[in-house]
Short mmCIF file of C-alpha atoms in Angstrom, two decimals:
data_model
loop_
_atom_site.label_atom_id
_atom_site.label_comp_id
_atom_site.label_asym_id
_atom_site.label_seq_id
_atom_site.Cartn_x
_atom_site.Cartn_y
_atom_site.Cartn_z
CA MET A 473 -43.19 -53.89 21.94
CA SER A 474 -42.75 -53.22 25.36
CA HIS A 475 -46.34 -53.54 26.66
CA LEU A 476 -47.55 -53.27 30.81
CA SER A 477 -50.36 -54.58 31.40
CA SER A 478 -52.69 -51.97 33.23
CA HIS A 479 -55.09 -54.73 34.02
CA PRO A 480 -53.18 -57.54 35.67
CA LYS A 481 -54.84 -61.17 35.66
CA PRO A 482 -54.62 -63.46 39.06
CA LYS A 483 -51.24 -65.14 38.17
CA SER A 484 -53.53 -68.66 38.75
CA ALA A 485 -55.25 -67.26 35.27
CA ILE A 486 -52.48 -68.49 33.63
CA ALA A 487 -52.81 -72.71 33.88
CA LEU A 488 -56.73 -71.26 32.03
CA ALA A 489 -54.87 -70.83 28.78
CA ALA A 490 -51.64 -73.59 28.28
CA LEU A 491 -51.90 -76.34 25.82
CA THR A 492 -49.53 -79.13 25.19
CA LEU A 493 -49.41 -79.31 21.42
CA ALA A 494 -47.72 -83.44 20.57
CA VAL A 495 -47.84 -85.29 17.33
CA GLY A 496 -50.71 -84.93 15.61
CA PHE A 497 -52.48 -82.13 17.99
CA LEU A 498 -52.87 -79.63 15.55
CA THR A 499 -55.65 -77.20 17.14
CA VAL A 500 -54.65 -74.43 18.39
CA ALA A 501 -56.40 -73.07 21.57
CA CYS A 502 -55.98 -69.28 22.65
CA GLN A 503 -58.41 -70.02 26.52
CA GLU A 504 -58.68 -74.18 27.71
CA ALA A 505 -61.33 -74.70 29.68
CA ALA A 506 -59.11 -75.71 33.81
CA PRO A 507 -58.80 -79.27 33.48
CA PRO A 508 -60.23 -81.40 36.78
CA PRO A 509 -59.09 -81.06 39.93
CA ASN A 510 -57.67 -84.29 40.20
CA ALA A 511 -55.53 -84.07 36.79
CA ALA A 512 -51.62 -84.86 37.27
CA SER A 513 -50.26 -81.97 35.09
CA PRO A 514 -52.43 -78.33 35.90
CA GLY A 515 -52.76 -76.10 32.34
CA THR A 516 -51.89 -78.92 30.09
CA THR A 517 -54.09 -80.87 27.92
CA THR A 518 -52.51 -84.04 25.81
CA THR A 519 -54.02 -85.41 22.77
CA PRO A 520 -55.21 -89.19 24.06
CA ALA A 521 -52.72 -90.86 21.63
CA ALA A 522 -50.29 -88.50 23.12
CA ALA A 523 -48.25 -89.09 25.64
CA PRO A 524 -47.41 -87.00 28.28
CA ALA A 525 -45.36 -83.64 27.76
CA THR A 526 -43.16 -84.47 30.38
CA GLU A 527 -42.65 -87.61 28.69
CA ALA A 528 -40.98 -86.28 26.10
CA LYS A 529 -37.68 -87.81 23.86
CA GLY A 530 -37.76 -85.52 21.63
CA LEU A 531 -37.31 -81.41 20.67
CA LYS A 532 -39.63 -79.65 23.37
CA ILE A 533 -40.49 -75.95 23.07
CA GLY A 534 -43.22 -73.61 24.58
CA SER A 535 -45.06 -69.98 23.59
CA LEU A 536 -45.19 -68.10 26.24
CA LEU A 537 -47.45 -64.74 24.24
CA PRO A 538 -50.44 -62.98 25.42
CA ALA A 539 -53.77 -65.18 24.51
CA THR A 540 -55.69 -62.39 27.00
CA GLY A 541 -54.91 -58.79 28.85
CA ASP A 542 -54.03 -55.63 26.60
CA LEU A 543 -52.21 -57.67 23.79
CA GLY A 544 -54.43 -60.09 23.53
CA SER A 545 -55.70 -59.08 20.11
CA ILE A 546 -52.24 -59.69 18.28
CA GLY A 547 -50.81 -61.84 20.41
CA GLN A 548 -53.92 -64.91 19.71
CA GLN A 549 -53.01 -65.04 15.68
CA MET A 550 -49.20 -64.78 17.39
CA ILE A 551 -50.13 -67.82 19.09
CA ALA A 552 -51.97 -69.83 16.17
CA THR A 553 -48.98 -69.62 14.00
CA VAL A 554 -47.00 -71.76 16.22
CA PRO A 555 -48.81 -74.89 15.77
CA LEU A 556 -48.27 -74.30 11.93
CA LEU A 557 -45.25 -74.43 12.28
CA VAL A 558 -44.47 -78.04 14.71
CA GLU A 559 -47.15 -79.53 12.46
CA THR A 560 -45.24 -78.94 9.31
CA VAL A 561 -41.79 -80.15 11.54
CA ASN A 562 -43.61 -82.61 12.27
CA GLN A 563 -45.02 -84.29 9.13
CA CYS A 564 -41.28 -83.56 7.56
CA GLY A 565 -39.52 -85.80 10.34
CA GLY A 566 -39.46 -83.68 12.88
CA VAL A 567 -35.91 -83.00 14.72
CA ASN A 568 -33.85 -84.71 15.11
CA GLY A 569 -35.33 -87.88 15.09
CA GLU A 570 -38.52 -86.93 16.59
CA PRO A 571 -41.60 -84.76 17.06
CA VAL A 572 -40.94 -82.22 18.16
CA THR A 573 -43.81 -81.24 21.48
CA LEU A 574 -45.19 -78.00 21.94
CA VAL A 575 -46.67 -76.25 25.11
CA SER A 576 -48.77 -73.24 25.01
CA VAL A 577 -49.01 -71.24 27.92
CA ASP A 578 -50.95 -67.54 28.29
CA ASP A 579 -49.26 -64.59 29.00
CA GLN A 580 -51.71 -62.06 30.44
CA THR A 581 -49.27 -59.15 29.06
CA ASP A 582 -49.26 -59.31 32.67
CA PRO A 583 -45.13 -59.19 34.11
CA SER A 584 -46.07 -61.59 36.95
CA ALA A 585 -47.96 -64.06 34.84
CA GLY A 586 -45.19 -64.08 32.26
CA THR A 587 -42.74 -65.13 34.78
CA GLU A 588 -44.68 -67.68 36.59
CA GLY A 589 -45.02 -69.38 33.12
CA MET A 590 -41.60 -69.02 31.69
CA THR A 591 -40.96 -71.05 35.17
CA ARG A 592 -43.54 -73.52 34.31
CA LEU A 593 -42.39 -74.10 30.76
CA ALA A 594 -38.32 -74.32 31.91
CA GLU A 595 -38.59 -75.77 34.82
CA ALA A 596 -42.00 -78.12 35.16
CA GLU A 597 -41.81 -79.06 30.87
CA LYS A 598 -38.75 -78.58 31.22
CA VAL A 599 -38.46 -76.99 27.05
CA ALA A 600 -35.63 -76.39 25.35
CA GLY A 601 -36.25 -72.90 23.90
CA VAL A 602 -39.57 -70.38 23.71
CA VAL A 603 -41.33 -68.18 20.82
CA GLY A 604 -41.79 -65.15 23.89
CA SER A 605 -42.54 -63.13 24.35
CA PHE A 606 -44.51 -60.32 22.91
CA ALA A 607 -44.60 -57.22 25.38
CA SER A 608 -41.17 -56.20 26.39
CA SER A 609 -41.78 -55.40 29.55
CA VAL A 610 -43.39 -59.21 30.22
CA SER A 611 -39.51 -60.57 28.27
CA THR A 612 -37.57 -59.02 30.54
CA ALA A 613 -39.52 -60.40 33.73
CA ALA A 614 -39.32 -63.82 31.92
CA LEU A 615 -35.32 -63.22 30.57
CA PRO A 616 -33.75 -63.96 34.25
CA VAL A 617 -35.76 -67.72 33.98
CA ALA A 618 -34.77 -67.83 30.88
CA VAL A 619 -30.88 -68.01 31.00
CA ARG A 620 -30.94 -69.43 34.47
CA ASN A 621 -32.26 -72.38 33.38
CA LYS A 622 -30.56 -72.53 30.23
CA VAL A 623 -33.58 -71.72 27.63
CA VAL A 624 -33.33 -69.89 24.51
CA LEU A 625 -36.29 -67.44 24.25
CA ILE A 626 -36.82 -65.77 20.81
CA SER A 627 -39.43 -62.63 20.68
CA PRO A 628 -41.40 -62.18 17.68
CA GLY A 629 -42.70 -58.77 19.29
CA SER A 630 -40.90 -57.39 22.20
CA THR A 631 -39.00 -54.55 20.41
CA SER A 632 -37.49 -51.73 23.63
CA PRO A 633 -33.86 -51.12 22.61
CA VAL A 634 -32.88 -51.84 26.06
CA PHE A 635 -32.80 -55.79 25.09
CA THR A 636 -29.99 -54.36 22.79
CA GLN A 637 -27.24 -52.68 25.61
CA GLN A 638 -28.07 -55.34 28.60
CA ALA A 639 -26.95 -58.41 25.57
CA LYS A 640 -24.08 -55.96 25.53
CA GLU A 641 -23.20 -56.79 28.75
CA GLY A 642 -23.32 -59.93 28.62
CA LYS A 643 -27.04 -60.44 30.34
CA PHE A 644 -28.66 -63.00 28.74
CA GLN A 645 -24.97 -65.19 27.57
CA GLY A 646 -26.60 -65.30 23.75
CA TYR A 647 -30.46 -67.08 25.24
CA TRP A 648 -31.95 -63.80 24.39
CA ALA A 649 -32.72 -63.35 20.14
CA ARG A 650 -36.21 -61.44 18.63
CA THR A 651 -36.86 -62.01 14.90
CA ALA A 652 -38.78 -58.19 14.99
CA PRO A 653 -36.37 -55.49 14.91
CA PRO A 654 -35.83 -53.02 17.87
CA ASP A 655 -37.39 -49.97 18.21
CA THR A 656 -34.00 -48.26 17.32
CA TYR A 657 -34.74 -48.32 13.73
CA GLN A 658 -39.12 -47.93 14.21
CA ALA A 659 -38.42 -44.73 16.02
CA GLN A 660 -36.02 -43.66 13.11
CA ALA A 661 -38.28 -44.99 10.46
CA LEU A 662 -41.17 -42.83 11.91
CA ALA A 663 -39.36 -39.64 12.18
CA LYS A 664 -38.46 -40.33 8.18
CA LEU A 665 -41.43 -40.96 8.13
CA ALA A 666 -43.07 -37.25 9.37
CA GLN A 667 -39.98 -35.96 7.09
CA GLU A 668 -41.13 -37.03 4.17
CA ARG A 669 -44.53 -35.99 4.79
CA GLY A 670 -43.47 -32.87 5.07
CA PHE A 671 -43.78 -32.08 8.78
CA LYS A 672 -41.43 -29.83 10.60
CA THR A 673 -42.53 -29.51 14.13
CA ALA A 674 -43.93 -32.59 16.18
CA GLY A 675 -45.16 -33.82 19.66
CA THR A 676 -44.58 -36.62 21.39
CA ILE A 677 -47.33 -38.33 23.69
CA VAL A 678 -45.84 -42.00 24.81
CA ILE A 679 -46.70 -44.41 27.38
CA ASN A 680 -44.28 -44.40 30.81
CA ASN A 681 -41.87 -47.79 30.27
CA ASP A 682 -39.38 -48.64 28.70
CA TYR A 683 -41.65 -49.17 24.94
CA GLY A 684 -42.62 -45.83 25.37
CA VAL A 685 -39.51 -44.08 26.28
CA GLY A 686 -36.90 -45.61 24.51
CA PHE A 687 -39.38 -45.45 21.28
CA GLU A 688 -40.15 -41.75 22.02
CA LYS A 689 -35.92 -40.74 23.27
CA GLU A 690 -34.73 -42.59 19.16
CA PHE A 691 -37.80 -40.04 17.76
CA VAL A 692 -36.45 -37.34 19.00
CA LYS A 693 -33.26 -37.43 18.26
CA ALA A 694 -33.15 -39.06 14.74
CA PHE A 695 -36.50 -35.96 14.63
CA ASP A 696 -33.93 -33.53 15.35
CA LYS A 697 -30.98 -34.83 12.89
CA LEU A 698 -34.05 -34.17 10.40
CA GLY A 699 -33.96 -31.25 10.90
CA GLY A 700 -36.73 -31.42 12.84
CA THR A 701 -38.24 -29.55 15.90
CA ILE A 702 -40.35 -31.71 18.64
CA THR A 703 -42.37 -28.89 20.06
CA ASN A 704 -42.39 -30.21 23.90
CA ALA A 705 -38.84 -32.04 24.20
CA SER A 706 -38.39 -29.13 27.40
CA LYS A 707 -40.98 -31.15 28.88
CA PRO A 708 -41.83 -34.91 27.10
CA THR A 709 -45.79 -35.79 28.09
CA ARG A 710 -45.82 -39.05 29.68
CA TYR A 711 -48.55 -41.18 31.03
CA ASP A 712 -49.33 -43.29 33.86
CA PRO A 713 -50.40 -47.43 31.98
CA LYS A 714 -52.75 -47.48 34.93
CA ALA A 715 -53.96 -43.85 34.49
CA THR A 716 -57.46 -44.00 33.74
CA THR A 717 -58.31 -40.05 33.04
CA PHE A 718 -55.96 -38.48 30.41
CA GLN A 719 -57.18 -34.17 29.52
CA THR A 720 -53.75 -32.89 30.84
CA GLU A 721 -51.60 -35.56 28.81
CA ALA A 722 -53.62 -35.37 26.20
CA ALA A 723 -53.50 -31.04 25.70
CA ALA A 724 -49.99 -31.09 26.63
CA ALA A 725 -49.01 -33.12 23.80
CA PHE A 726 -51.16 -31.13 21.19
CA ALA A 727 -50.25 -27.81 23.33
CA GLY A 728 -48.20 -25.60 20.09
CA GLN A 729 -50.24 -26.78 17.29
CA PRO A 730 -47.25 -28.80 16.27
CA ASN A 731 -48.05 -30.70 12.99
CA ALA A 732 -47.37 -33.95 13.74
CA VAL A 733 -47.57 -35.73 17.30
CA ALA A 734 -46.25 -39.14 17.76
CA ALA A 735 -48.28 -40.97 19.98
CA VAL A 736 -46.88 -43.94 21.59
CA LEU A 737 -50.03 -46.34 23.03
CA TYR A 738 -51.18 -49.33 24.26
CA ALA A 739 -54.71 -49.78 22.96
CA ASP A 740 -56.93 -49.61 25.89
CA THR A 741 -55.34 -46.32 27.58
CA GLY A 742 -54.21 -44.89 24.05
CA SER A 743 -58.04 -45.15 23.54
CA LEU A 744 -59.06 -43.14 26.18
CA LEU A 745 -56.16 -40.50 25.23
CA ILE A 746 -56.93 -40.07 21.32
CA LYS A 747 -60.15 -39.79 22.20
CA SER A 748 -59.98 -37.12 24.93
CA ALA A 749 -57.38 -35.28 22.65
CA PHE A 750 -60.89 -35.05 20.32
CA GLU A 751 -63.46 -34.03 22.60
CA GLN A 752 -61.64 -30.60 23.67
CA GLY A 753 -60.66 -30.06 20.29
CA VAL A 754 -56.53 -29.45 20.57
CA SER A 755 -56.01 -32.29 17.75
CA LYS A 756 -57.44 -30.83 15.16
CA GLY A 757 -55.06 -30.15 12.10
CA THR A 758 -53.03 -31.95 13.65
CA GLN A 759 -51.51 -35.26 12.28
CA LEU A 760 -51.03 -38.34 13.87
CA LEU A 761 -47.92 -40.17 13.90
CA LEU A 762 -49.12 -44.74 15.40
CA THR A 763 -47.10 -47.32 16.07
CA ASP A 764 -47.27 -51.02 16.54
CA GLY A 765 -47.96 -50.91 19.38
CA VAL A 766 -51.98 -49.45 18.31
CA TYR A 767 -52.14 -51.84 14.85
CA SER A 768 -54.95 -53.29 15.17
CA PRO A 769 -58.50 -52.70 14.50
CA ASP A 770 -59.99 -52.73 18.79
CA PHE A 771 -58.27 -49.66 19.01
CA VAL A 772 -59.15 -47.85 15.85
CA SER A 773 -63.20 -48.70 17.52
CA LYS A 774 -62.35 -48.20 20.93
CA VAL A 775 -61.94 -44.67 19.75
CA GLY A 776 -64.86 -44.35 18.30
CA LYS A 777 -66.87 -42.33 15.85
CA THR A 778 -67.49 -39.18 14.93
CA GLN A 779 -71.53 -38.03 14.45
CA ASP A 780 -70.68 -38.35 11.48
CA GLY A 781 -70.19 -41.91 11.70
CA LYS A 782 -66.75 -40.94 11.01
CA SER A 783 -63.99 -42.95 12.44
CA ILE A 784 -61.79 -40.42 14.57
CA LEU A 785 -58.38 -41.88 14.25
CA ALA A 786 -59.48 -41.53 10.89
CA GLY A 787 -56.04 -40.04 8.32
CA ALA A 788 -54.07 -41.20 11.18
CA ILE A 789 -50.79 -43.30 10.30
CA GLY A 790 -48.28 -45.27 11.77
CA THR A 791 -45.74 -47.57 11.20
CA VAL A 792 -45.65 -51.27 12.81
CA PRO A 793 -43.07 -53.75 11.29
CA GLY A 794 -43.56 -55.64 8.21
CA ALA A 795 -43.02 -58.90 7.24
CA ASN A 796 -41.20 -59.03 3.29
CA GLY A 797 -38.67 -62.00 3.37
CA LYS A 798 -37.46 -64.98 0.56
CA ALA A 799 -40.71 -67.77 2.98
CA LEU A 800 -43.21 -65.16 2.53
CA ASP A 801 -45.29 -66.77 0.20
CA ALA A 802 -45.47 -69.74 0.79
CA PHE A 803 -46.13 -69.11 4.97
CA THR A 804 -49.04 -66.56 3.47
CA LYS A 805 -49.77 -69.35 1.59
CA LEU A 806 -49.99 -71.96 4.21
CA TRP A 807 -51.18 -69.61 6.46
CA ALA A 808 -54.83 -68.39 4.55
CA GLU A 809 -55.44 -72.74 4.15
CA LYS A 810 -54.76 -73.26 7.71
CA GLN A 811 -56.64 -69.53 9.44
CA LYS A 812 -58.48 -68.86 6.67
CA ARG A 813 -58.55 -65.16 7.65
CA PRO A 814 -55.52 -62.26 6.06
CA LEU A 815 -51.93 -62.34 6.75
CA ALA A 816 -52.66 -60.68 10.68
CA PRO A 817 -49.24 -58.72 12.16
CA TYR A 818 -46.36 -60.26 13.47
CA ALA A 819 -47.44 -63.99 12.73
CA ALA A 820 -44.69 -64.09 9.68
CA HIS A 821 -41.97 -63.03 13.20
CA SER A 822 -43.68 -65.78 15.34
CA TRP A 823 -42.82 -68.41 12.63
CA ASP A 824 -39.16 -67.05 12.36
CA ALA A 825 -38.92 -67.17 15.96
CA ALA A 826 -40.00 -70.37 16.36
CA ALA A 827 -38.64 -71.96 12.89
CA ILE A 828 -34.90 -71.08 13.98
CA LEU A 829 -35.45 -73.19 17.07
CA VAL A 830 -36.58 -76.18 15.69
CA LEU A 831 -32.84 -75.30 12.68
CA ALA A 832 -30.45 -74.45 15.59
CA ALA A 833 -31.21 -77.54 17.65
CA GLN A 834 -31.26 -79.68 14.82
CA SER A 835 -27.74 -78.05 13.72
CA ALA A 836 -26.44 -78.78 17.20
CA LYS A 837 -27.84 -82.23 16.45
CA ALA A 838 -29.19 -82.27 20.48
CA ASN A 839 -32.38 -80.93 22.42
CA THR A 840 -31.61 -78.52 24.61
CA GLY A 841 -31.30 -74.79 25.62
CA GLU A 842 -27.57 -74.28 25.62
CA ALA A 843 -26.91 -77.28 22.16
CA ILE A 844 -29.89 -74.47 20.46
CA LYS A 845 -27.72 -71.50 22.00
CA SER A 846 -24.55 -72.29 19.85
CA LYS A 847 -26.28 -72.45 16.37
CA LEU A 848 -28.27 -69.87 16.80
CA ARG A 849 -26.29 -67.16 14.95
CA GLU A 850 -25.26 -70.13 12.50
CA VAL A 851 -28.82 -70.80 11.05
CA THR A 852 -29.65 -67.18 10.51
CA ASN A 853 -26.42 -66.10 8.43
CA PRO A 854 -23.82 -66.27 5.71
CA PRO A 855 -22.26 -68.69 4.91
CA GLY A 856 -24.69 -71.04 3.93
CA THR A 857 -27.19 -72.92 1.72
CA GLU A 858 -30.06 -70.35 2.04
CA VAL A 859 -33.13 -71.95 2.42
CA THR A 860 -36.62 -70.28 3.15
CA ASP A 861 -38.15 -74.28 3.48
CA VAL A 862 -37.80 -75.28 7.37
CA CYS A 863 -37.94 -78.61 6.74
CA LYS A 864 -34.88 -77.87 3.43
CA GLY A 865 -33.34 -77.03 6.26
CA LEU A 866 -33.59 -79.66 8.39
CA GLU A 867 -32.53 -82.25 5.67
CA LEU A 868 -29.79 -80.22 4.43
CA LEU A 869 -28.86 -80.24 8.62
CA LYS A 870 -28.81 -83.59 8.82
CA LYS A 871 -26.86 -83.66 6.31
CA GLY A 872 -24.22 -81.59 8.02
CA GLU A 873 -24.34 -79.15 5.58
CA LYS A 874 -24.67 -75.41 6.90
CA ILE A 875 -27.88 -73.50 5.66
CA ASN A 876 -28.41 -69.16 6.21
CA TYR A 877 -33.01 -69.49 6.47
CA GLN A 878 -34.04 -66.54 5.08
CA GLY A 879 -37.60 -66.34 6.57
CA ALA A 880 -41.11 -64.68 5.93
CA SER A 881 -40.96 -61.78 7.79
CA GLY A 882 -37.38 -60.83 6.90
CA ASN A 883 -33.79 -61.84 6.05
CA VAL A 884 -33.53 -62.86 10.23
CA ASP A 885 -29.34 -62.06 10.38
CA ILE A 886 -29.82 -61.86 13.88
CA ASP A 887 -26.29 -60.50 15.46
CA ALA A 888 -24.42 -60.81 17.96
CA ASN A 889 -26.55 -58.58 20.68
CA GLY A 890 -29.69 -61.04 19.89
CA ASP A 891 -30.95 -58.08 17.60
CA VAL A 892 -32.48 -58.33 12.73
CA ILE A 893 -32.77 -54.53 11.17
CA GLY A 894 -36.12 -55.70 10.19
CA ASN A 895 -38.42 -52.77 7.80
CA TYR A 896 -41.48 -51.41 7.84
CA ASP A 897 -44.95 -51.00 6.92
CA VAL A 898 -46.79 -47.42 6.82
CA TRP A 899 -50.29 -47.88 7.52
CA THR A 900 -53.53 -45.41 7.51
CA VAL A 901 -57.27 -45.67 8.89
CA LYS A 902 -59.29 -44.92 6.38
CA ASP A 903 -62.97 -43.12 7.04
CA ASP A 904 -64.72 -46.24 7.70
CA GLY A 905 -62.25 -47.60 10.87
CA SER A 906 -60.50 -50.01 8.29
CA LEU A 907 -57.03 -50.15 8.52
CA ASP A 908 -55.03 -50.18 4.57
CA VAL A 909 -51.14 -50.39 4.33
CA ILE A 910 -49.82 -47.71 1.59
CA GLY A 911 -46.66 -48.24 1.11
CA LYS A 912 -42.57 -49.04 3.20
CA VAL A 913 -40.75 -47.16 4.79
CA SER A 914 -37.02 -47.80 5.67
CA PRO A 915 -34.60 -46.51 8.57
CA GLN A 916 -33.04 -43.51 8.34
#
């Protein structure tokens, strides 16, 4: 998912949501209060029994995910996942004979804050690997810092196709991977869904950045290949992420009454756009096709209800990267036990991103970014013993055996560009505004 915050917050606020997780520290804080003025390490807190993170002997990793900003509602669930992995690993002996330490930073769904956060993690905290970011725009901003400092960055949700091309060009030197598939595949899956529903014509409306435009181009190509017609192909409708009114864009996307409109949006701005289309009456009778960027109850509530109390979005359908890995059942059980709520989107992808970092470090028998990079593909691809349990994987690696980690999100077979293929859930909005997964669809 590629996101660019329309409401960036002061960069100094990045410290407010940071925390350090060390041995025995099992609590996730989405937003921490600022530390005392004389604190030695602003924005980092430790338990009394834990040594400061900068003195950690073992593997040290970070997370760079949004607790706040446009993606905060989804990001908070992702943030909560990484400590579960660290806790699990530390309970079975850690990595390379030492506990794993975690430093978590809020990137605020903002590239500037993400750059500052990545700089802190890489240069001050000296982490070897980072789970992040969610927004493609933030990952784009953070990657040069990560590569320069030889820190592996594994994203559980940055899905822009741009990363694939840049990886092919050698821009990331192997320090980049992701557990969520690129939008090349999701766009194909959405086009396939449209075809399966019998839609012959479709309009598009997307946010004007890497995520929106990249998705749009792939969707248009795939829908055309399946025999469909894009009604606004000659003049694509793209909206400014900083815009506050969308009457013109909404009218343009639905012009000509296409069977469906593929809307690649973010929750804040996207809700205003869809509401505008409804109020103008231009969306009546047209099927709305949505994506992962708005798979959130917050988005539905922001769009609002009709006069009779029904969700304006009722009947909309969409796609979101699904989770169907061999480790999913065990992870879902752990999540329910610790979080006391249904499994959240991208939680499984976040778990796998953290798992791969620790497994690669154990495989390399070293706690550096260079070491992790050298073993990323080896621990996630055949040959090797298939393992779904991280502790079992660590045990085999300690014995010098090879493994093929099968994740909770999928088989996470990372390719030379850092990509996985993945699969997609089909979701819909019910009359009462609740979200419901109603099936699956694969890329064509």
